[in-house]
Amino acid sequence: MPSSISEDAMSDFILASDKNFHTALLTYTAFPYAAEKLISSFARRIEHTLADEPGWKVTCNSLASTPREHWVELKWAPVEWEEFGWGISLSPQNYHSAKFLFGLFGVTATNMDPDYLKNPKQYPAMPDADRAQLGNAVAPFLSSIGDPDKTSGWWARYTYLRTVGNWMEPSTLRKIAFANGLSEERDFIAGKPMDVFIVDIFRAVKKAIEGLPNFRDIRPTSS
């Protein structure tokens, strides 16, 4: 049905008959799984496009494999960083996240997050000087696409995308459906299908990182 139908009208339709009510219940139960498949396909679509970039690879795409789990991500990195777990990352944080995080993931040596302390070797620390240099390189672009950029024990620099809402909101899912070729209703972000927009911001951060002559030589504080 058209998205312009009011909630009251939809409620009246659902409650108009037993058949309508039970159909709505079935849809309500199945919809999260349908959305999961939609998001998985979207994440694989992005990975397929990014895979063509020489010297870089998608090192994690749990956004495709387990999109409704906590802390899923789509991470893209220089091949030299694969074993360290660093890279450009898109993460909706968790199933109920209101915003998408996007930025450069690289753990600091002083990260005091309890989850990190339980398994500190999961992500080796990026040297402080390199972390600061990389963060400063990507900061101008991140500030242009989201809220003022931030840093944390996990992220060298990150932002919340201002143009993407909750990943399970109808407005976001409609954009994903259009990007996947499922919907004929044109729905863009900054004049682009959502997959093209996401790929472009990955490439923009990549370009900023590659502007540093030593980025491929960066290694953990202790290997």
Short mmCIF file of C-alpha atoms in Angstrom, two decimals:
data_model
loop_
_atom_site.label_atom_id
_atom_site.label_comp_id
_atom_site.label_asym_id
_atom_site.label_seq_id
_atom_site.Cartn_x
_atom_site.Cartn_y
_atom_site.Cartn_z
CA MET A 1 0.00 0.00 0.00
CA PRO A 2 1.20 3.58 -0.56
CA SER A 3 3.28 5.04 2.26
CA SER A 4 0.89 8.02 2.39
CA ILE A 5 -1.90 5.94 3.97
CA SER A 6 -2.47 7.14 7.53
CA GLU A 7 -1.85 4.95 10.56
CA ASP A 8 -5.52 5.30 11.51
CA ALA A 9 -6.64 4.10 8.08
CA MET A 10 -4.25 1.17 8.22
CA SER A 11 -5.43 0.27 11.73
CA ASP A 12 -9.05 0.38 10.59
CA PHE A 13 -8.21 -1.89 7.65
CA ILE A 14 -6.45 -4.43 9.91
CA LEU A 15 -9.35 -4.50 12.36
CA ALA A 16 -12.04 -4.64 9.68
CA SER A 17 -12.07 -8.43 9.59
CA ASP A 18 -10.60 -11.52 11.17
CA LYS A 19 -8.81 -12.31 7.90
CA ASN A 20 -7.18 -8.88 7.75
CA PHE A 21 -6.13 -9.11 11.38
CA HIS A 22 -4.48 -12.52 11.00
CA THR A 23 -2.77 -11.43 7.77
CA ALA A 24 -1.34 -8.44 9.64
CA LEU A 25 -0.13 -10.72 12.43
CA LEU A 26 1.66 -12.96 9.93
CA THR A 27 3.24 -9.92 8.30
CA TYR A 28 4.26 -8.49 11.68
CA THR A 29 5.97 -11.77 12.61
CA ALA A 30 7.75 -12.23 9.31
CA PHE A 31 8.77 -8.65 8.59
CA PRO A 32 11.97 -8.54 10.72
CA TYR A 33 13.27 -11.56 8.83
CA ALA A 34 12.36 -9.98 5.50
CA ALA A 35 14.19 -6.81 6.57
CA GLU A 36 17.19 -8.92 7.58
CA LYS A 37 17.35 -10.46 4.10
CA LEU A 38 17.02 -7.01 2.55
CA ILE A 39 19.91 -5.62 4.63
CA SER A 40 22.06 -8.70 3.99
CA SER A 41 21.63 -8.32 0.24
CA PHE A 42 22.43 -4.61 0.51
CA ALA A 43 25.65 -5.27 2.46
CA ARG A 44 26.77 -7.91 -0.03
CA ARG A 45 26.07 -5.48 -2.86
CA ILE A 46 28.42 -2.93 -1.27
CA GLU A 47 31.07 -5.58 -0.60
CA HIS A 48 30.95 -6.72 -4.23
CA THR A 49 31.59 -3.16 -5.43
CA LEU A 50 34.40 -2.48 -2.95
CA ALA A 51 36.08 -5.78 -3.85
CA ASP A 52 37.25 -4.26 -7.15
CA GLU A 53 39.65 -1.85 -5.40
CA PRO A 54 43.25 -3.16 -5.66
CA GLY A 55 45.21 -3.36 -2.42
CA TRP A 56 42.07 -3.15 -0.29
CA LYS A 57 39.63 -5.80 0.87
CA VAL A 58 36.48 -6.21 2.92
CA THR A 59 37.81 -7.85 6.07
CA CYS A 60 34.46 -8.17 7.86
CA ASN A 61 30.88 -8.11 6.65
CA SER A 62 28.79 -9.25 9.60
CA LEU A 63 26.24 -6.68 8.38
CA ALA A 64 25.55 -9.24 5.64
CA SER A 65 25.90 -12.44 7.65
CA THR A 66 24.18 -11.49 10.93
CA PRO A 67 22.54 -8.08 10.40
CA ARG A 68 20.31 -8.26 13.50
CA GLU A 69 23.10 -9.03 15.98
CA HIS A 70 24.87 -6.45 18.13
CA TRP A 71 27.89 -4.54 16.84
CA VAL A 72 27.74 -5.82 13.29
CA GLU A 73 29.82 -3.98 10.71
CA LEU A 74 31.06 -3.72 7.18
CA LYS A 75 34.81 -3.12 7.37
CA TRP A 76 37.16 -2.30 4.48
CA ALA A 77 40.91 -2.04 4.92
CA PRO A 78 44.32 -2.12 3.25
CA VAL A 79 45.33 -5.75 2.91
CA GLU A 80 48.24 -5.10 5.28
CA TRP A 81 45.80 -4.25 8.09
CA GLU A 82 43.62 -7.34 7.80
CA GLU A 83 45.25 -9.24 10.66
CA PHE A 84 45.00 -6.21 12.97
CA GLY A 85 41.25 -5.66 12.63
CA TRP A 86 41.62 -1.99 11.69
CA GLY A 87 39.84 -0.32 8.79
CA ILE A 88 37.06 1.92 7.51
CA SER A 89 33.87 0.67 9.12
CA LEU A 90 30.11 1.14 8.84
CA SER A 91 28.26 -0.11 11.90
CA PRO A 92 24.63 0.30 13.03
CA GLN A 93 25.87 -0.56 16.57
CA ASN A 94 23.03 -2.89 17.44
CA TYR A 95 19.50 -3.90 16.52
CA HIS A 96 17.95 -0.87 18.21
CA SER A 97 20.52 1.71 17.15
CA ALA A 98 19.11 5.07 16.14
CA LYS A 99 22.16 5.98 14.04
CA PHE A 100 24.88 4.50 11.86
CA LEU A 101 28.48 4.89 12.96
CA PHE A 102 30.99 5.41 10.18
CA GLY A 103 34.70 6.07 10.41
CA LEU A 104 38.14 4.62 10.96
CA PHE A 105 38.25 1.75 13.43
CA GLY A 106 41.53 1.33 15.31
CA VAL A 107 41.86 0.49 18.99
CA THR A 108 43.94 2.66 21.29
CA ALA A 109 46.48 1.14 23.68
CA THR A 110 44.65 2.79 26.60
CA ASN A 111 41.20 1.45 25.73
CA MET A 112 39.49 0.78 29.08
CA ASP A 113 36.31 -0.77 27.70
CA PRO A 114 35.57 -3.89 29.83
CA ASP A 115 34.79 -5.97 26.74
CA TYR A 116 38.16 -5.09 25.24
CA LEU A 117 40.01 -5.86 28.47
CA LYS A 118 38.54 -9.38 28.47
CA ASN A 119 40.23 -10.08 25.15
CA PRO A 120 42.78 -7.33 24.38
CA LYS A 121 44.45 -9.32 21.59
CA GLN A 122 41.23 -9.36 19.58
CA TYR A 123 42.21 -5.99 18.11
CA PRO A 124 45.86 -4.97 18.53
CA ALA A 125 46.38 -1.33 19.42
CA MET A 126 47.24 1.21 16.74
CA PRO A 127 50.21 3.41 17.74
CA ASP A 128 49.02 6.72 19.20
CA ALA A 129 50.93 8.92 16.74
CA ASP A 130 49.66 6.98 13.73
CA ARG A 131 46.15 6.96 15.14
CA ALA A 132 46.20 10.73 15.55
CA GLN A 133 47.64 11.26 12.07
CA LEU A 134 45.01 9.04 10.44
CA GLY A 135 42.23 10.59 12.50
CA ASN A 136 43.23 14.09 11.45
CA ALA A 137 43.40 13.01 7.80
CA VAL A 138 39.83 11.67 7.71
CA ALA A 139 38.24 14.22 10.08
CA PRO A 140 37.33 16.91 7.50
CA PHE A 141 35.38 14.47 5.36
CA LEU A 142 33.64 12.81 8.30
CA SER A 143 32.50 16.20 9.58
CA SER A 144 31.02 16.94 6.15
CA ILE A 145 28.72 13.89 6.16
CA GLY A 146 27.70 13.56 9.79
CA ASP A 147 27.62 15.01 13.25
CA PRO A 148 30.89 16.55 14.49
CA ASP A 149 33.42 13.74 14.30
CA LYS A 150 34.47 11.93 17.45
CA THR A 151 37.13 9.59 18.79
CA SER A 152 36.98 6.76 21.31
CA GLY A 153 38.95 3.80 22.60
CA TRP A 154 37.73 1.85 19.58
CA TRP A 155 37.63 4.43 16.81
CA ALA A 156 40.50 6.64 15.63
CA ARG A 157 37.78 8.94 14.29
CA TYR A 158 34.09 8.43 13.59
CA THR A 159 30.81 10.18 13.01
CA TYR A 160 27.09 9.42 12.96
CA LEU A 161 25.66 9.65 9.45
CA ARG A 162 23.13 12.46 9.46
CA THR A 163 21.43 11.24 6.28
CA VAL A 164 20.70 7.69 7.49
CA GLY A 165 18.28 7.04 10.34
CA ASN A 166 17.55 3.91 12.30
CA TRP A 167 18.41 1.01 10.01
CA MET A 168 15.05 -0.64 10.70
CA GLU A 169 12.99 2.50 10.10
CA PRO A 170 10.68 2.43 7.05
CA SER A 171 12.45 5.44 5.53
CA THR A 172 15.83 3.65 5.63
CA LEU A 173 14.44 0.32 4.46
CA ARG A 174 12.75 2.04 1.51
CA LYS A 175 16.12 3.49 0.49
CA ILE A 176 17.73 0.06 0.79
CA ALA A 177 14.91 -1.54 -1.23
CA PHE A 178 15.39 1.03 -4.00
CA ALA A 179 19.17 0.50 -3.98
CA ASN A 180 18.64 -3.27 -4.22
CA GLY A 181 16.37 -2.83 -7.24
CA LEU A 182 13.33 -4.07 -5.33
CA SER A 183 11.38 -0.82 -5.35
CA GLU A 184 10.57 1.39 -8.33
CA GLU A 185 9.93 4.35 -6.03
CA ARG A 186 13.02 6.55 -6.36
CA ASP A 187 14.56 7.20 -2.94
CA PHE A 188 17.99 8.82 -2.79
CA ILE A 189 20.58 10.08 -0.31
CA ALA A 190 22.35 13.21 -1.57
CA GLY A 191 21.04 12.44 -5.05
CA LYS A 192 22.37 8.88 -5.07
CA PRO A 193 20.96 5.40 -4.40
CA MET A 194 21.94 4.41 -0.86
CA ASP A 195 24.47 1.77 -1.96
CA VAL A 196 26.25 4.29 -4.20
CA PHE A 197 26.27 6.84 -1.37
CA ILE A 198 27.81 4.30 1.06
CA VAL A 199 30.44 3.14 -1.45
CA ASP A 200 31.36 6.76 -2.19
CA ILE A 201 31.94 7.65 1.46
CA PHE A 202 34.09 4.52 1.90
CA ARG A 203 36.15 5.62 -1.09
CA ALA A 204 36.43 9.19 0.17
CA VAL A 205 37.93 8.03 3.49
CA LYS A 206 40.21 5.64 1.58
CA LYS A 207 41.46 8.58 -0.48
CA ALA A 208 42.21 10.56 2.70
CA ILE A 209 44.12 7.62 4.18
CA GLU A 210 46.09 7.04 1.00
CA GLY A 211 47.18 10.67 1.15
CA LEU A 212 49.52 9.63 3.97
CA PRO A 213 52.68 8.13 2.44
CA ASN A 214 53.31 5.69 5.29
CA PHE A 215 49.80 4.31 5.87
CA ARG A 216 50.65 0.81 4.62
CA ASP A 217 53.59 0.59 7.04
CA ILE A 218 51.57 1.20 10.20
CA ARG A 219 51.81 -1.75 12.59
CA PRO A 220 50.53 -2.43 16.13
CA THR A 221 52.42 -1.05 19.10
CA SER A 222 53.50 -4.62 19.83
CA SER A 223 53.21 -7.32 17.13
#
